[in-house]
Coordinates of C-alpha atoms and ligand atoms in Angstrom, one line a residue:
M1 CA 55.9 -35.8 111.1
T2 CA 53.4 -37.2 113.6
M3 CA 50.8 -40.0 113.1
T4 CA 48.0 -37.4 112.5
Q5 CA 50.0 -35.7 109.7
A6 CA 51.3 -38.9 108.1
L7 CA 50.6 -39.7 104.5
K8 CA 48.0 -42.4 103.9
P9 CA 48.5 -43.9 100.5
A10 CA 46.0 -46.4 99.1
M11 CA 46.4 -49.8 97.5
W12 CA 45.3 -50.3 93.9
I13 CA 43.1 -53.2 93.2
N14 CA 41.0 -53.6 90.0
G15 CA 41.6 -49.9 89.1
Q16 CA 40.3 -48.7 92.5
A17 CA 42.0 -47.0 95.5
V18 CA 41.6 -49.4 98.4
H19 CA 42.1 -48.7 102.1
T20 CA 42.3 -51.2 104.9
D21 CA 41.2 -51.6 108.5
H22 CA 44.7 -52.2 109.6
T23 CA 47.7 -50.1 108.7
L24 CA 51.5 -50.3 108.9
P25 CA 53.7 -47.4 110.1
V26 CA 56.4 -46.4 107.6
I27 CA 59.4 -44.9 109.4
D28 CA 61.6 -42.1 107.9
P29 CA 65.1 -43.4 108.8
A30 CA 66.6 -39.9 108.8
T31 CA 64.3 -38.9 111.7
A32 CA 63.2 -42.3 113.1
E33 CA 59.6 -40.9 113.1
V34 CA 56.5 -42.2 111.4
Y35 CA 56.3 -40.7 108.0
A36 CA 53.3 -42.6 106.5
V37 CA 50.8 -45.2 107.3
A38 CA 50.4 -47.8 104.6
P39 CA 47.5 -50.3 104.1
D40 CA 47.9 -53.7 105.5
C41 CA 46.2 -55.9 102.9
S42 CA 44.0 -58.6 104.3
R43 CA 43.8 -62.1 102.8
S44 CA 40.4 -61.5 101.2
Q45 CA 41.7 -58.2 99.6
L46 CA 44.6 -60.2 98.2
D47 CA 42.1 -62.7 96.8
E48 CA 40.2 -59.7 95.2
A49 CA 43.5 -58.4 93.7
V50 CA 44.4 -61.9 92.2
A51 CA 40.8 -62.3 90.9
A52 CA 40.9 -58.9 89.3
A53 CA 44.3 -59.7 87.7
Q54 CA 43.0 -63.1 86.4
K55 CA 39.9 -61.3 84.8
A56 CA 42.1 -58.6 83.3
F57 CA 44.5 -61.2 81.9
I58 CA 41.8 -62.5 79.5
H59 CA 41.6 -59.2 77.7
W60 CA 45.1 -57.8 78.3
S61 CA 46.9 -60.9 76.9
A62 CA 44.8 -60.6 73.7
V63 CA 45.7 -56.9 73.2
P64 CA 47.8 -56.6 70.0
T65 CA 51.5 -56.4 70.9
A66 CA 52.0 -52.9 69.4
E67 CA 49.2 -51.5 71.5
R68 CA 50.5 -53.1 74.7
Y69 CA 54.0 -51.6 73.9
R70 CA 52.4 -48.2 73.3
L71 CA 50.6 -48.2 76.6
V72 CA 53.7 -49.4 78.5
N73 CA 55.7 -46.5 76.9
A74 CA 53.0 -44.1 77.9
Y75 CA 53.2 -45.4 81.5
I76 CA 57.0 -45.0 81.5
D77 CA 56.6 -41.4 80.3
R78 CA 54.1 -40.7 83.1
V79 CA 56.5 -42.2 85.7
T80 CA 59.3 -40.0 84.3
A81 CA 57.0 -36.9 84.6
D82 CA 56.4 -37.9 88.3
T83 CA 60.1 -38.1 89.1
E84 CA 60.1 -35.2 91.7
V85 CA 57.2 -36.7 93.6
L86 CA 58.5 -40.2 93.6
A87 CA 62.1 -39.1 94.5
N88 CA 60.7 -37.2 97.5
L89 CA 58.7 -40.2 98.7
L90 CA 61.8 -42.4 98.2
T91 CA 64.1 -40.1 100.2
H92 CA 61.6 -40.0 103.1
E93 CA 60.9 -43.8 103.2
Q94 CA 64.3 -45.2 102.0
G95 CA 66.7 -42.6 103.3
K96 CA 68.8 -42.0 100.2
P97 CA 69.9 -38.5 99.3
L98 CA 67.4 -36.7 97.1
P99 CA 69.7 -36.5 94.0
K100 CA 70.3 -40.3 94.3
A101 CA 66.5 -40.8 94.7
R102 CA 66.0 -38.9 91.4
S103 CA 68.7 -41.1 89.8
E104 CA 66.9 -44.2 91.0
V105 CA 63.7 -43.1 89.3
G106 CA 65.8 -42.1 86.2
A107 CA 67.4 -45.6 86.2
A108 CA 64.1 -47.3 86.6
T109 CA 62.6 -45.6 83.6
F110 CA 65.8 -46.0 81.6
F111 CA 65.8 -49.8 82.2
A112 CA 62.0 -49.9 81.6
K113 CA 62.5 -48.3 78.1
G114 CA 65.2 -50.9 77.5
Y115 CA 62.6 -53.7 77.9
T116 CA 60.3 -52.0 75.3
A117 CA 63.2 -52.2 72.8
V118 CA 62.9 -56.0 72.8
E119 CA 60.0 -58.0 71.3
L120 CA 59.7 -61.7 71.6
K121 CA 58.6 -62.6 68.1
P122 CA 57.8 -66.1 67.0
Q123 CA 60.8 -68.0 65.7
V124 CA 60.5 -70.5 62.8
L125 CA 62.4 -73.7 63.9
R126 CA 61.6 -75.8 60.8
E127 CA 60.0 -75.2 57.5
T128 CA 59.7 -77.9 54.9
P129 CA 57.1 -78.8 52.3
T130 CA 55.6 -81.2 54.8
Q131 CA 56.1 -79.5 58.1
Y132 CA 56.1 -76.0 59.8
V133 CA 57.4 -75.6 63.3
E134 CA 57.3 -72.3 65.2
Q135 CA 58.4 -71.4 68.7
R136 CA 56.2 -68.8 70.4
H137 CA 56.3 -66.9 73.7
R138 CA 53.0 -66.9 75.6
P139 CA 52.2 -64.9 78.8
L140 CA 51.9 -66.9 82.0
G141 CA 48.9 -65.3 83.7
V142 CA 49.1 -63.5 87.0
I143 CA 52.5 -62.5 88.2
G144 CA 53.1 -62.1 91.9
A145 CA 55.9 -59.6 92.5
I146 CA 57.6 -59.1 95.8
T147 CA 60.3 -56.5 96.3
A148 CA 63.0 -55.4 98.8
W149 CA 63.5 -52.0 100.4
N150 CA 66.9 -50.9 99.0
Y151 CA 65.7 -49.7 95.5
P152 CA 61.9 -49.7 95.8
V153 CA 61.1 -47.9 92.5
L154 CA 63.8 -49.6 90.4
L155 CA 62.9 -53.1 91.6
A156 CA 59.1 -52.5 91.1
M157 CA 59.6 -51.2 87.6
W158 CA 61.9 -54.2 86.8
K159 CA 58.8 -56.4 87.5
I160 CA 55.9 -54.3 86.3
I161 CA 57.3 -53.6 82.9
P162 CA 58.3 -57.1 81.7
S163 CA 55.1 -58.5 83.2
V164 CA 52.7 -56.3 81.4
L165 CA 54.8 -56.0 78.2
T166 CA 54.5 -59.8 77.6
G167 CA 50.8 -59.8 78.3
N168 CA 50.7 -60.8 81.9
T169 CA 48.9 -59.0 84.7
I170 CA 50.5 -58.3 88.0
V171 CA 49.9 -58.2 91.8
L172 CA 52.9 -56.3 93.3
K173 CA 53.8 -56.2 96.9
P174 CA 56.6 -53.8 98.1
S175 CA 58.6 -54.2 101.3
P176 CA 56.6 -53.1 104.4
N177 CA 59.6 -50.8 105.1
T178 CA 59.2 -48.9 101.8
P179 CA 55.7 -49.2 100.3
V180 CA 54.9 -45.6 99.6
A181 CA 56.6 -44.8 96.3
T182 CA 55.6 -48.2 95.0
L183 CA 51.9 -47.5 95.8
R184 CA 52.4 -44.2 93.9
L185 CA 53.6 -46.3 90.9
G186 CA 50.4 -48.2 91.2
E187 CA 48.3 -45.0 91.2
I188 CA 50.0 -43.8 88.0
A189 CA 49.4 -47.2 86.4
Q190 CA 45.7 -46.8 86.7
E191 CA 45.9 -43.7 84.5
V192 CA 47.2 -45.9 81.6
F193 CA 46.2 -49.5 82.0
P194 CA 42.8 -51.2 82.1
P195 CA 41.5 -52.1 85.6
G196 CA 43.2 -55.1 87.1
V197 CA 46.3 -55.2 84.9
V198 CA 48.5 -53.6 87.5
N199 CA 47.4 -54.2 91.2
V200 CA 49.6 -52.9 94.0
V201 CA 49.0 -54.2 97.6
S202 CA 51.0 -53.5 100.7
G203 CA 51.4 -55.5 103.9
G204 CA 53.9 -57.5 105.9
N205 CA 55.7 -60.7 105.4
D206 CA 52.5 -62.7 105.8
L207 CA 51.1 -61.1 102.7
G208 CA 54.2 -62.2 100.8
A209 CA 53.7 -65.8 102.0
W210 CA 50.0 -65.7 101.0
M211 CA 51.0 -64.7 97.5
T212 CA 53.6 -67.4 97.2
E213 CA 51.0 -70.1 98.0
H214 CA 48.1 -68.5 96.1
S215 CA 46.7 -70.9 93.5
G216 CA 45.7 -67.9 91.2
I217 CA 49.3 -66.7 90.8
R218 CA 51.4 -68.4 88.1
K219 CA 54.8 -66.9 88.8
I220 CA 56.6 -65.2 91.7
A221 CA 59.2 -62.6 90.7
F222 CA 61.1 -61.9 93.9
T223 CA 63.9 -59.6 95.0
G224 CA 65.0 -60.1 98.6
S225 CA 67.1 -62.1 101.0
G226 CA 68.3 -65.7 100.5
P227 CA 66.4 -67.1 103.5
T228 CA 63.1 -65.6 102.2
G229 CA 63.9 -66.9 98.7
K230 CA 64.2 -70.5 100.0
R231 CA 60.9 -70.1 101.9
I232 CA 59.3 -68.9 98.7
M233 CA 60.6 -71.8 96.6
A234 CA 59.1 -74.3 99.1
S235 CA 55.8 -72.5 99.2
A236 CA 55.5 -72.0 95.5
A237 CA 55.7 -75.7 94.9
G238 CA 52.0 -76.0 95.6
N239 CA 50.9 -75.1 92.1
L240 CA 54.4 -75.4 90.6
K241 CA 54.8 -71.6 90.1
R242 CA 57.5 -70.2 88.0
L243 CA 60.2 -68.4 89.9
T244 CA 62.7 -65.6 89.4
L245 CA 64.6 -65.2 92.6
E246 CA 67.0 -62.3 92.9
L247 CA 68.6 -62.8 96.2
G248 CA 71.6 -61.6 98.2
G249 CA 75.2 -61.5 97.4
N250 CA 78.6 -61.3 99.1
D251 CA 80.6 -60.1 96.1
A252 CA 84.3 -60.1 96.1
G253 CA 86.6 -57.7 94.3
I254 CA 90.2 -58.6 93.4
V255 CA 92.6 -55.7 93.1
L256 CA 95.8 -56.7 91.1
D257 CA 99.3 -55.5 91.6
D258 CA 99.3 -53.0 88.7
V259 CA 96.5 -50.7 89.8
D260 CA 96.9 -47.0 90.1
A261 CA 95.4 -46.7 93.7
A262 CA 94.8 -43.0 93.5
K263 CA 93.0 -43.3 90.2
M264 CA 90.8 -46.2 91.2
A265 CA 90.0 -45.1 94.8
A266 CA 86.7 -43.4 94.0
D267 CA 85.3 -46.3 91.9
L268 CA 86.4 -48.8 94.5
F269 CA 84.8 -46.8 97.3
W270 CA 81.4 -46.4 95.5
A271 CA 81.5 -50.1 94.5
K272 CA 80.9 -50.8 98.2
F273 CA 79.3 -47.7 99.8
S274 CA 76.8 -46.7 97.2
N275 CA 73.2 -46.5 98.7
C276 CA 74.9 -46.8 102.2
G277 CA 76.1 -50.3 101.3
Q278 CA 72.6 -51.5 100.8
V279 CA 73.2 -53.0 97.4
C280 CA 72.8 -56.7 96.6
A281 CA 75.7 -56.6 94.2
A282 CA 78.0 -54.3 96.2
L283 CA 81.7 -55.1 96.5
K284 CA 81.6 -56.5 100.0
R285 CA 85.0 -58.3 100.3
M286 CA 88.1 -56.7 98.8
Y287 CA 91.2 -58.7 98.2
V288 CA 94.2 -56.5 97.4
H289 CA 97.7 -57.6 96.1
R290 CA 100.2 -57.0 98.9
S291 CA 102.4 -54.8 96.7
V292 CA 99.6 -52.2 96.4
Y293 CA 97.7 -53.0 99.7
A294 CA 99.1 -50.0 101.7
A295 CA 98.4 -47.6 98.8
V296 CA 94.9 -48.8 98.2
C297 CA 94.0 -48.6 101.9
E298 CA 95.5 -45.1 102.1
E299 CA 93.6 -43.8 99.0
L300 CA 90.3 -45.4 100.1
V301 CA 90.6 -43.7 103.5
K302 CA 91.5 -40.4 101.9
F303 CA 88.5 -40.6 99.7
A304 CA 86.2 -41.8 102.5
K305 CA 87.1 -38.6 104.5
T306 CA 85.6 -36.4 101.7
I307 CA 82.1 -38.2 102.1
K308 CA 79.3 -36.5 104.0
I309 CA 76.7 -38.6 105.8
G310 CA 73.4 -37.0 106.7
P311 CA 69.6 -36.7 106.1
G312 CA 68.8 -37.3 102.5
L313 CA 66.9 -34.0 102.1
Q314 CA 69.9 -32.0 103.3
E315 CA 72.0 -30.5 100.5
G316 CA 75.5 -31.8 99.9
V317 CA 74.9 -35.2 101.6
D318 CA 76.5 -38.2 99.8
I319 CA 75.2 -41.0 101.9
G320 CA 71.9 -41.2 103.9
P321 CA 70.9 -43.3 106.9
I322 CA 70.5 -47.1 106.8
Q323 CA 66.9 -47.9 106.0
N324 CA 65.6 -49.7 109.1
R325 CA 66.4 -50.4 112.7
M326 CA 66.9 -54.1 112.3
Q327 CA 69.6 -53.6 109.7
F328 CA 71.1 -50.8 111.9
D329 CA 71.4 -53.2 114.8
Q330 CA 72.7 -56.1 112.7
V331 CA 75.4 -54.1 111.1
H332 CA 76.5 -52.6 114.4
A333 CA 76.7 -56.1 115.9
V334 CA 78.8 -57.4 112.9
I335 CA 81.3 -54.6 113.4
A336 CA 81.5 -55.1 117.1
E337 CA 81.9 -58.8 116.7
A338 CA 84.7 -58.4 114.1
V339 CA 86.6 -56.1 116.4
A340 CA 86.2 -58.5 119.3
E341 CA 87.6 -61.2 117.1
G342 CA 90.7 -59.2 116.3
A343 CA 89.8 -57.0 113.2
T344 CA 91.2 -53.5 113.0
I345 CA 89.0 -50.5 112.2
L346 CA 91.1 -48.8 109.5
Y347 CA 88.6 -46.0 109.2
Q348 CA 85.3 -45.1 110.7
S349 CA 83.6 -41.9 109.7
P350 CA 81.7 -39.4 111.9
V351 CA 77.9 -39.6 111.8
P352 CA 75.3 -37.0 112.6
A353 CA 73.9 -37.0 116.2
G354 CA 70.2 -37.5 116.8
P355 CA 67.7 -40.3 116.4
G356 CA 68.3 -41.0 112.7
L357 CA 69.6 -44.4 111.7
F358 CA 73.1 -43.1 110.7
L359 CA 75.8 -45.7 110.5
P360 CA 79.5 -44.8 109.9
I361 CA 81.5 -45.7 106.8
T362 CA 83.6 -48.5 108.3
I363 CA 86.7 -50.1 106.7
L364 CA 87.9 -53.2 108.4
T365 CA 91.4 -54.9 108.0
N366 CA 93.0 -57.9 109.7
V367 CA 89.8 -59.8 109.2
K368 CA 89.5 -63.6 109.1
P369 CA 87.4 -65.6 106.6
S370 CA 85.3 -67.0 109.5
M371 CA 84.2 -63.6 110.7
R372 CA 80.6 -62.7 110.0
A373 CA 81.8 -59.5 108.4
V374 CA 83.5 -61.6 105.7
A375 CA 81.5 -64.9 105.6
H376 CA 78.0 -63.3 105.5
E377 CA 76.3 -60.7 103.5
V378 CA 76.6 -57.4 105.4
F379 CA 73.9 -55.1 104.1
G380 CA 75.4 -51.8 105.2
P381 CA 78.5 -49.5 105.0
V382 CA 81.1 -52.0 106.0
L383 CA 84.0 -53.0 103.7
T384 CA 86.6 -55.7 104.6
I385 CA 90.1 -55.6 103.0
T386 CA 92.4 -58.6 102.9
P387 CA 95.9 -58.7 101.3
F388 CA 97.0 -61.5 99.0
D389 CA 100.3 -62.6 97.5
D390 CA 99.1 -65.1 95.0
E391 CA 96.2 -64.5 92.5
T392 CA 95.1 -68.1 92.8
D393 CA 94.5 -67.6 96.5
A394 CA 92.5 -64.5 95.9
L395 CA 90.4 -66.3 93.4
R396 CA 89.8 -69.2 95.8
W397 CA 88.8 -66.8 98.6
A398 CA 86.5 -64.8 96.3
N399 CA 84.7 -68.0 95.2
D400 CA 84.5 -69.4 98.7
S401 CA 81.0 -68.1 99.3
E402 CA 77.4 -69.5 99.4
Y403 CA 76.5 -66.6 97.1
G404 CA 77.4 -65.9 93.5
L405 CA 75.8 -62.6 92.4
G406 CA 78.7 -60.5 91.1
G407 CA 82.5 -60.2 91.3
S408 CA 85.2 -57.9 89.9
V409 CA 88.9 -57.7 89.1
W410 CA 90.7 -54.4 89.0
S411 CA 93.8 -53.7 87.0
S412 CA 95.5 -51.2 84.7
N413 CA 95.4 -54.0 82.1
P414 CA 91.7 -54.9 81.5
E415 CA 92.5 -58.0 79.3
R416 CA 94.7 -59.4 82.0
A417 CA 91.9 -58.8 84.6
A418 CA 89.3 -60.4 82.3
V419 CA 91.2 -63.7 82.4
L420 CA 90.7 -63.8 86.2
A421 CA 87.2 -62.4 86.1
A422 CA 86.0 -65.2 83.9
Q423 CA 87.0 -67.6 86.6
L424 CA 84.7 -66.0 89.2
D425 CA 81.8 -68.2 90.2
C426 CA 79.1 -65.6 89.8
G427 CA 76.5 -64.2 87.4
G428 CA 78.2 -60.8 86.7
A429 CA 81.9 -60.8 86.2
W430 CA 83.1 -57.2 86.0
V431 CA 86.5 -55.6 85.2
N432 CA 87.3 -52.2 86.8
Q433 CA 83.7 -51.6 87.8
H434 CA 81.2 -53.1 90.3
P435 CA 78.4 -53.6 89.6
A436 CA 77.8 -52.9 85.9
M437 CA 74.3 -53.1 84.5
G438 CA 72.4 -52.1 81.3
P439 CA 68.9 -52.6 80.0
E440 CA 70.1 -55.1 77.4
I441 CA 72.4 -57.0 79.8
P442 CA 70.9 -59.9 81.9
F443 CA 71.4 -59.5 85.6
G444 CA 71.2 -62.4 88.1
G445 CA 73.2 -64.7 90.3
V446 CA 74.2 -68.3 90.7
K447 CA 74.4 -70.5 93.8
G448 CA 72.7 -68.8 96.8
S449 CA 72.2 -65.6 94.9
G450 CA 69.1 -66.9 93.1
I451 CA 67.5 -68.4 90.0
G452 CA 66.9 -66.7 86.7
V453 CA 67.8 -63.2 85.5
E454 CA 66.2 -59.8 85.1
L455 CA 66.8 -57.4 82.2
G456 CA 67.7 -58.0 78.6
R457 CA 65.9 -60.4 76.3
A458 CA 66.6 -63.3 78.7
G459 CA 64.9 -61.2 81.5
L460 CA 61.8 -60.7 79.3
E461 CA 61.6 -64.3 78.4
E462 CA 61.3 -65.3 82.1
Y463 CA 57.8 -63.8 82.0
T464 CA 56.7 -66.2 79.2
S465 CA 56.3 -69.9 78.5
I466 CA 57.4 -71.4 75.2
Q467 CA 54.7 -72.9 73.0
V468 CA 55.6 -74.9 70.0
L469 CA 53.2 -74.7 67.1
N470 CA 53.9 -77.8 64.9
I471 CA 51.9 -78.1 61.7
K472 CA 52.0 -81.2 59.5
R473 CA 51.2 -80.1 55.9
Ligands
LIG501 P1 63.5 -59.8 102.7 O1 63.8 -61.2 102.1 O2 63.4 -59.7 104.2 O3 62.2 -59.2 102.2 C1 61.9 -59.0 100.8 C2 60.5 -59.1 100.5 O4 60.0 -60.4 100.8 C3 59.6 -58.1 101.4 O5 58.6 -57.5 100.5 C4 59.0 -59.0 102.4 O6 57.8 -58.5 103.0 C5 58.8 -60.3 101.7 N1 58.7 -61.5 102.5 C6 59.3 -61.7 103.7 N2 59.0 -63.0 104.1 C7 58.3 -63.6 103.1 C8 57.8 -64.9 102.9 N3 57.9 -65.8 103.8 N4 57.1 -65.1 101.7 C9 57.0 -64.2 100.8 N5 57.5 -62.9 100.9 C10 58.1 -62.6 102.1 O7 64.7 -58.9 102.1 P2 65.0 -57.4 102.5 O8 65.6 -57.3 103.8 O9 63.8 -56.6 102.1 O10 66.0 -57.0 101.3 C11 67.4 -57.2 101.5 C12 67.9 -58.4 100.7 O11 67.5 -58.3 99.4 C13 69.4 -58.5 100.7 O12 69.7 -59.9 101.0 C14 69.8 -58.1 99.3 O13 71.0 -58.6 98.9 C15 68.6 -58.6 98.5 N6 68.5 -57.9 97.3 C16 68.8 -58.6 96.1 C17 68.8 -58.0 94.9 C18 69.1 -58.7 93.6 O14 68.7 -58.2 92.6 N7 69.7 -59.8 93.7 C19 68.4 -56.6 94.8 C20 68.1 -55.9 96.0 C21 68.2 -56.6 97.2

């Protein structure tokens, strides 16, 4: 697609479609060509969006809860009805195969419905003849939401839904790499919500920084990398904004001596390579007991050989391209560096020829803890496997990370694995799966993986402040 044919989606501010003088090219990673041109929001347009959200908050926060929930459910139904359009946009801008893009939209609406199953009702803390004390949840005001490019629709819905359900209004900014499907979510929102309740703006990293320092925004809900999370925390201090920071991860998986390697190979493979390895909570470092090390390596390679890499719109493709050139170059460099430092490439898959950003499935062995492939978050299709003899070593290595998003233990005996999993220093401790999420299950990390959680009752509470109503009778 050339620039003249490229899609030109609008931003959504105060219920209106808004275009900009400047635009940002959106690249289709399967072709490396410009697929769309997205608005590049100016600072004054951001001010307009925040002002619209502040104005809308006065009415929206006073709408009876049942009516708010009804409108949110109507929105989720409209997003569901739009699955085919959204999935096509996603495949073009993000790269994932079309069936997986449909699954992302399905997951987004499934998780969204989960939020609507929870209501934060007032809780009586004390009731005596002389005193009545009640804890209430109040909306915060305008939420500034900033998302990453790996699951654009899912991450956007994880922020829109809890924001508006609890009576807040929102200004949402997707990644400049993948703004198109999110702008479409903004368009659909205008069919359901009053003007200014859901505003979607697109732009570069500057726009994100303007949001984090904006005095009209009360909370930043962020999904992205650790370094950006730290910058946001510093910038948000200006008016003491609330923060939810869902950051990176370098999750470990410990495979015990009693596993059936052939039986677990597919699950172990997808734990890492799902979404071309661009998953915050992917199993990035695998520690395998020496007695099953050869079998696990062999079965993983056998399974990897059945996987097809290609353009997301092509039928039968399992894994698409990496989303952007910067990641492509970074992941290439990490592999080359590891090999130069003595790592062995146990397996590397073929990739389609041409300009698309296709990276091979790469399994590395003989790695050292100091290598970037092990010590840093690699956001791409690279798995490192290290043998261990003693479970306490495996646990120590697993926990030796600046991150703490998720971690897993794999065994034929789930109870045995659970004892070890509970000692992992991370937010999600999983047995025989990685990652594992559900609408009623809070998701979030510790250490460098962030602050706060999304999903579940705890996720919804993050969009509110507690007010105590205390009556002396
Ligand atoms: P990124 O931090 O580069 O960008 C994320 C978003 O922040 C983008 O919208 C970007 O424009 C914006 N941004 C950049 N600089 C900013 C600034 N100074 N102030 C405010 N906003 C700014 O991350 P990415 O490359 O888009 O995403 C990949 C990262 O996201 C990985 O580290 C991954 O692990 C993480 N991630 C985490 C989760 C989770 O739930 N924990 C989920 C998905 C991705």
